[in-house]
XYZ file of C-alpha atoms in Angstrom:
420
model
C 63.109 -135.125 53.723
C 62.465 -138.716 52.645
C 62.412 -140.893 55.741
C 62.371 -144.622 56.277
C 61.917 -147.060 59.148
C 63.519 -150.490 59.359
C 61.758 -152.550 62.012
C 62.920 -155.603 63.924
C 61.186 -157.608 66.635
C 61.950 -155.015 69.308
C 59.534 -152.558 67.705
C 56.563 -154.862 68.283
C 57.429 -156.218 71.724
C 55.545 -153.656 73.824
C 52.501 -154.144 71.573
C 52.230 -157.856 72.327
C 54.625 -159.744 70.077
C 57.300 -162.000 71.611
C 61.040 -161.646 71.290
C 62.967 -164.582 69.858
C 63.693 -166.181 73.246
C 60.005 -166.379 74.204
C 58.954 -167.531 70.748
C 61.577 -170.284 70.873
C 60.390 -171.444 74.290
C 56.780 -171.508 73.101
C 57.686 -173.383 69.929
C 59.511 -176.188 71.715
C 56.871 -176.283 74.456
C 54.378 -177.091 71.735
C 56.578 -179.863 70.353
C 56.685 -181.875 73.574
C 57.985 -185.444 73.362
C 54.461 -186.836 73.368
C 53.083 -184.429 70.778
C 56.117 -184.748 68.507
C 55.776 -188.537 68.550
C 52.117 -188.216 67.550
C 53.016 -185.887 64.707
C 55.790 -188.139 63.426
C 53.531 -191.179 63.564
C 51.070 -189.243 61.412
C 53.689 -187.799 59.042
C 55.152 -191.272 58.455
C 51.798 -192.478 57.120
C 51.167 -189.509 54.850
C 51.911 -189.360 51.135
C 52.477 -185.625 50.500
C 54.368 -186.295 47.260
C 52.126 -189.108 46.021
C 52.108 -192.871 46.351
C 55.125 -193.231 44.033
C 57.259 -190.865 46.115
C 56.860 -192.117 49.700
C 58.097 -190.627 52.953
C 61.210 -192.181 54.526
C 60.234 -192.773 58.201
C 63.872 -193.379 59.174
C 64.559 -189.680 58.569
C 62.450 -188.594 61.531
C 64.535 -189.874 64.504
C 67.202 -187.317 63.584
C 64.581 -184.571 63.857
C 63.496 -185.869 67.275
C 67.083 -185.568 68.516
C 67.324 -182.105 66.997
C 64.175 -180.960 68.802
C 65.549 -182.301 72.095
C 68.833 -180.472 71.528
C 67.059 -177.146 71.070
C 64.632 -177.753 73.915
C 67.487 -178.330 76.374
C 69.711 -175.395 75.412
C 68.208 -171.955 76.199
C 70.943 -170.241 74.171
C 69.633 -171.739 70.920
C 66.658 -170.380 68.983
C 63.999 -171.617 66.589
C 65.627 -170.061 63.511
C 68.798 -172.040 64.166
C 66.643 -175.162 64.414
C 65.044 -174.494 61.039
C 68.451 -173.724 59.543
C 69.780 -177.107 60.689
C 66.888 -178.847 58.938
C 67.622 -176.800 55.815
C 71.220 -178.020 55.982
C 70.024 -181.617 56.350
C 67.958 -181.200 53.190
C 70.895 -179.664 51.332
C 73.444 -182.284 52.389
C 71.309 -185.438 52.111
C 71.924 -187.439 48.942
C 69.013 -189.843 49.360
C 66.002 -188.250 47.663
C 63.326 -189.842 49.854
C 65.133 -188.788 53.030
C 65.655 -185.234 51.792
C 61.985 -184.971 50.813
C 60.991 -186.259 54.250
C 63.044 -183.505 55.876
C 61.429 -180.986 53.519
C 57.963 -182.214 54.465
C 58.744 -181.990 58.192
C 60.198 -178.504 57.712
C 56.959 -177.365 56.082
C 55.019 -178.703 59.080
C 57.243 -176.877 61.557
C 56.774 -173.694 59.516
C 52.992 -174.209 59.513
C 53.040 -174.306 63.315
C 55.126 -171.131 63.480
C 52.737 -169.310 61.171
C 49.785 -170.277 63.352
C 51.702 -169.186 66.452
C 52.228 -165.744 64.920
C 48.463 -165.474 64.567
C 47.784 -166.726 68.111
C 49.988 -163.976 69.544
C 47.831 -161.377 67.786
C 44.591 -162.813 69.100
C 45.652 -163.746 72.631
C 47.737 -160.599 73.202
C 45.367 -158.122 71.573
C 44.627 -156.694 75.022
C 48.336 -155.838 75.317
C 48.115 -153.905 72.066
C 44.995 -152.084 73.283
C 46.611 -151.207 76.621
C 49.996 -150.168 75.258
C 49.198 -148.408 71.985
C 48.940 -145.226 74.070
C 52.727 -145.344 74.401
C 53.041 -145.287 70.594
C 50.755 -142.292 70.071
C 53.687 -140.170 68.846
C 54.094 -142.531 65.889
C 51.624 -140.319 64.027
C 53.886 -137.293 64.563
C 57.006 -139.226 63.564
C 55.473 -139.979 60.164
C 54.937 -136.285 59.530
C 53.256 -134.900 56.424
C 55.059 -136.959 53.784
C 54.992 -140.714 53.073
C 57.113 -142.788 55.437
C 58.803 -145.869 54.000
C 58.365 -148.723 56.474
C 60.483 -151.799 55.802
C 59.804 -154.447 58.386
C 61.409 -157.808 59.133
C 58.451 -158.740 61.320
C 55.630 -161.043 60.255
C 53.047 -159.294 62.415
C 50.281 -156.794 61.647
C 51.054 -154.268 64.355
C 52.295 -151.547 62.049
C 48.955 -151.828 60.219
C 47.140 -151.657 63.570
C 48.948 -148.444 64.555
C 48.208 -146.840 61.194
C 44.530 -147.807 61.369
C 44.145 -146.405 64.876
C 45.802 -143.139 63.800
C 43.973 -142.790 60.485
C 47.224 -143.083 58.519
C 46.783 -144.238 54.887
C 48.563 -147.513 54.058
C 49.992 -148.669 50.739
C 51.631 -152.024 49.955
C 52.460 -150.907 46.420
C 49.764 -153.033 44.765
C 48.913 -151.979 41.208
C 45.712 -154.023 40.874
C 43.230 -155.929 42.995
C 41.383 -159.213 42.934
C 38.727 -160.967 44.989
C 38.839 -164.513 46.304
C 35.675 -166.140 47.683
C 35.827 -167.758 51.110
C 34.214 -170.867 49.603
C 34.292 -171.977 45.979
C 30.496 -172.371 45.916
C 29.797 -168.885 47.318
C 30.773 -165.901 45.162
C 29.190 -163.342 47.486
C 31.361 -163.731 50.597
C 34.647 -162.335 49.254
C 38.003 -161.022 50.479
C 39.742 -158.329 48.443
C 43.487 -158.491 47.841
C 45.929 -156.003 46.394
C 48.103 -157.634 43.729
C 51.538 -157.216 42.157
C 53.435 -159.289 39.636
C 56.580 -160.466 41.402
C 58.622 -159.697 38.298
C 57.580 -156.039 38.646
C 58.444 -155.440 42.303
C 60.271 -152.246 41.400
C 59.665 -148.697 42.583
C 58.762 -147.352 39.157
C 56.264 -150.192 38.572
C 54.401 -150.067 41.889
C 51.652 -147.891 43.318
C 53.084 -146.356 46.466
C 52.145 -143.037 48.049
C 54.207 -140.216 46.566
C 52.767 -137.228 48.411
C 50.999 -136.520 51.683
C 50.872 -138.321 54.987
C 50.938 -142.100 54.823
C 52.858 -145.345 55.205
C 54.446 -147.257 52.332
C 54.966 -150.754 53.743
C 57.337 -153.491 52.587
C 57.296 -156.816 54.477
C 60.840 -157.987 53.750
C 60.390 -161.422 55.347
C 56.713 -161.830 54.529
C 53.746 -161.566 56.869
C 50.421 -163.046 57.913
C 48.588 -160.812 55.429
C 50.773 -161.525 52.408
C 50.606 -164.444 49.951
C 51.816 -165.550 46.560
C 49.605 -167.267 43.984
C 49.390 -168.094 40.276
C 52.402 -170.393 40.512
C 54.189 -167.881 42.781
C 54.123 -165.308 39.977
C 51.956 -162.832 41.897
C 52.029 -161.344 45.373
C 48.709 -160.633 47.096
C 48.073 -158.530 50.202
C 44.877 -158.683 52.258
C 43.538 -155.192 51.597
C 43.209 -152.633 54.377
C 40.047 -150.517 54.369
C 40.138 -146.949 55.663
C 37.205 -147.688 57.970
C 38.828 -150.798 59.478
C 39.594 -151.080 63.147
C 42.566 -153.308 64.026
C 40.305 -156.165 65.123
C 38.326 -155.902 61.865
C 41.506 -156.361 59.904
C 42.742 -159.207 62.107
C 39.435 -161.039 61.590
C 39.728 -160.632 57.821
C 43.258 -162.043 57.864
C 42.029 -164.892 60.077
C 39.200 -165.590 57.641
C 41.757 -166.155 54.884
C 44.018 -168.274 57.093
C 41.389 -170.428 58.752
C 38.188 -170.448 56.682
C 39.036 -169.939 53.035
C 38.921 -173.261 51.174
C 38.164 -175.082 47.960
C 35.951 -178.143 48.240
C 35.601 -181.038 45.824
C 32.797 -183.483 46.607
C 32.614 -181.989 50.090
C 36.329 -182.493 50.792
C 38.545 -179.499 51.550
C 41.654 -179.150 49.359
C 43.709 -177.220 51.922
C 47.366 -178.279 52.042
C 49.097 -176.862 55.119
C 50.186 -173.295 54.510
C 49.091 -173.575 50.862
C 45.408 -172.672 50.817
C 43.400 -173.981 47.887
C 40.936 -171.274 46.826
C 38.749 -170.398 43.890
C 39.340 -167.369 41.723
C 36.342 -165.472 40.367
C 36.281 -167.752 37.319
C 35.855 -170.821 39.507
C 39.409 -172.012 38.812
C 41.492 -173.404 41.674
C 44.398 -171.274 42.896
C 46.851 -171.813 45.733
C 47.607 -169.017 48.202
C 51.035 -169.549 49.788
C 52.222 -167.523 52.764
C 55.324 -165.448 52.036
C 56.698 -165.801 55.579
C 60.431 -166.527 55.535
C 62.072 -168.126 58.566
C 65.251 -170.086 59.207
C 68.813 -169.234 58.301
C 68.600 -169.115 54.511
C 65.918 -166.538 53.778
C 67.924 -165.047 50.913
C 71.191 -165.869 49.178
C 74.468 -164.288 50.263
C 75.239 -162.619 46.942
C 73.558 -159.321 46.104
C 72.928 -159.732 42.371
C 69.207 -159.681 41.452
C 67.583 -163.119 41.418
C 64.197 -164.700 40.956
C 62.325 -165.011 44.288
C 64.534 -162.258 45.766
C 62.678 -159.351 44.205
C 62.070 -157.749 47.598
C 65.799 -157.266 48.086
C 66.000 -155.282 44.842
C 63.071 -153.142 45.989
C 64.732 -152.698 49.398
C 67.895 -151.420 47.688
C 65.914 -149.007 45.523
C 64.157 -147.544 48.551
C 67.410 -147.128 50.485
C 68.985 -145.362 47.507
C 66.344 -142.612 47.538
C 66.082 -142.015 51.306
C 67.670 -139.164 53.240
C 67.294 -140.803 56.648
C 66.525 -144.270 57.968
C 65.690 -145.110 61.566
C 66.433 -148.700 62.588
C 64.325 -149.846 65.532
C 64.609 -153.086 67.493
C 66.817 -154.879 64.951
C 69.691 -157.087 66.125
C 71.788 -156.876 62.916
C 71.821 -160.664 62.523
C 70.575 -160.908 58.925
C 73.483 -160.836 56.479
C 71.287 -159.982 53.492
C 69.921 -156.927 55.319
C 73.221 -155.755 56.810
C 75.013 -155.965 53.460
C 72.419 -153.802 51.770
C 72.431 -151.245 54.577
C 76.205 -150.945 54.273
C 76.050 -150.626 50.491
C 73.334 -147.981 50.751
C 75.463 -145.872 53.096
C 78.344 -146.253 50.647
C 76.352 -145.323 47.526
C 73.958 -142.741 48.953
C 76.077 -140.031 50.577
C 72.938 -138.199 51.706
C 71.704 -141.152 53.753
C 71.841 -140.804 57.532
C 70.941 -143.480 60.052
C 69.477 -143.552 63.544
C 69.815 -146.747 65.601
C 67.216 -147.254 68.340
C 68.030 -150.181 70.609
C 67.804 -150.749 74.386
C 71.242 -152.416 74.496
C 73.248 -150.038 72.326
C 72.633 -147.111 70.014
C 75.691 -148.072 67.961
C 76.675 -150.888 65.637
C 80.003 -151.804 64.062
C 78.370 -152.043 60.645
C 78.246 -148.246 60.438
C 81.670 -147.376 61.892
C 83.086 -146.320 58.472
C 80.268 -143.789 58.119
C 80.401 -142.315 61.621
C 81.200 -138.751 60.560
C 79.249 -135.546 59.870
C 76.364 -136.846 62.021
C 75.602 -139.581 59.490
C 75.270 -142.169 62.278
C 73.418 -141.466 65.506
C 71.644 -143.581 68.066
C 69.555 -143.803 71.207
C 69.814 -146.536 73.810
C 66.145 -147.100 74.589
C 63.026 -149.031 73.566
C 60.479 -147.959 70.965
C 57.931 -146.086 73.147
C 60.651 -144.106 74.928
C 62.217 -143.173 71.598
C 58.899 -142.002 70.110
C 58.180 -139.896 73.169
C 61.640 -138.317 73.149
C 61.470 -137.670 69.405
C 58.286 -135.651 69.888
C 58.803 -133.980 73.253
C 62.624 -133.837 73.505
C 62.507 -135.122 77.075
C 62.013 -138.364 78.979
C 58.491 -138.766 80.350
C 59.288 -140.430 83.687
C 55.665 -140.927 84.738
C 54.773 -142.459 81.404
C 57.746 -144.804 81.666
C 56.622 -145.941 85.118
C 53.201 -146.929 83.768
C 54.797 -148.689 80.801
C 57.104 -150.638 83.101
C 54.097 -151.862 85.080
C 52.768 -153.447 81.895
C 56.204 -154.849 81.085
C 56.424 -156.431 84.524
C 53.165 -158.299 83.850
C 54.466 -159.686 80.580
C 56.120 -162.848 81.911
C 52.852 -163.913 83.597
C 50.950 -163.274 80.385
C 53.508 -165.249 78.375
C 53.315 -168.188 80.757
C 49.510 -168.151 80.655
C 49.528 -168.202 76.854
C 52.104 -171.001 76.829
C 50.007 -173.144 79.161
C 46.727 -172.487 77.341
C 47.857 -172.864 73.737
C 51.257 -174.496 73.458
C 51.624 -176.970 76.330
C 48.126 -178.432 76.318
């Protein structure tokens, strides 16, 4: 049976990643009034588009009010904030003002990307303590490749696979090395590579037989970049001998150390990292992380820059069963394709794993012949029940002790990294 997993934020929570409410609180804690003013003072003086295309400083007061709006209302979240800036860009007729909003948006996204990394580093002890509750993940995969399609930007699925000795494939058909520094061609990081135009099942190198994980990061991730004018996708390679911390350090090396220097000056530009290829030519690595409210268009026809959605559809069409874990069904482009897959692929069955409800209205038309089933629980409880067919009460008690410590850990992180 060909199985797939679709992962939302709930899958990663017990391993150390925040849910949207905590991430939003951390984000707006970082952008305090004082810090935001300092940033805007700096942004107003910059010339990101060149001296002939200046920033419009009068655009920024609107962003200050927007930050205050989201800081005050606990019902709002960071993705809504980014979406509002996207709408400002779309609806602004003055070019300089629109470009100023675009520049600020890129800065907010840079901060989010760094926050995603900080959670990995600061909360690694949570992963180490709680991975025991995910030990059945190895048994869930079974003896055939599992298709893992994740909406998360984190590396925790890679961590679990590394700790369990599960082979990982991102579908890369070739590889390339990038040096950490453009004057040192010994200290290298290896990447798997695909042409974006060929992100199709029959053109990619995924596992076809045997135990393993075929991974697709639908919304991008810390270990995934584009380069060569966005024509190619590159993944920081995973080595079979890696431990999770080894891999995290390699990803960090790319994020924080890799650079191209000219006359001693680094050419890094925010989330676009200037690097050297092995011919000494400058390339730009751009994170693929998608946030905000307009990650993909609302129509389902294939488009440039939406190649992952085509690949997602192809995978769904060939699966017999998909288990959806910790996903809130708030992404239109995902929900539409899930519905279409159930309509086209009559063999496809779905499990919904969610602590609030094991059902969703999206699948009501297909709720017959056991095509739609669910469990109202969190990820560790589901994995345990899947394997043992019972609820491990003692295990759940220990897990809840860790969960009860989470708010203190979150507050400590917020004070140390985001409020200071």
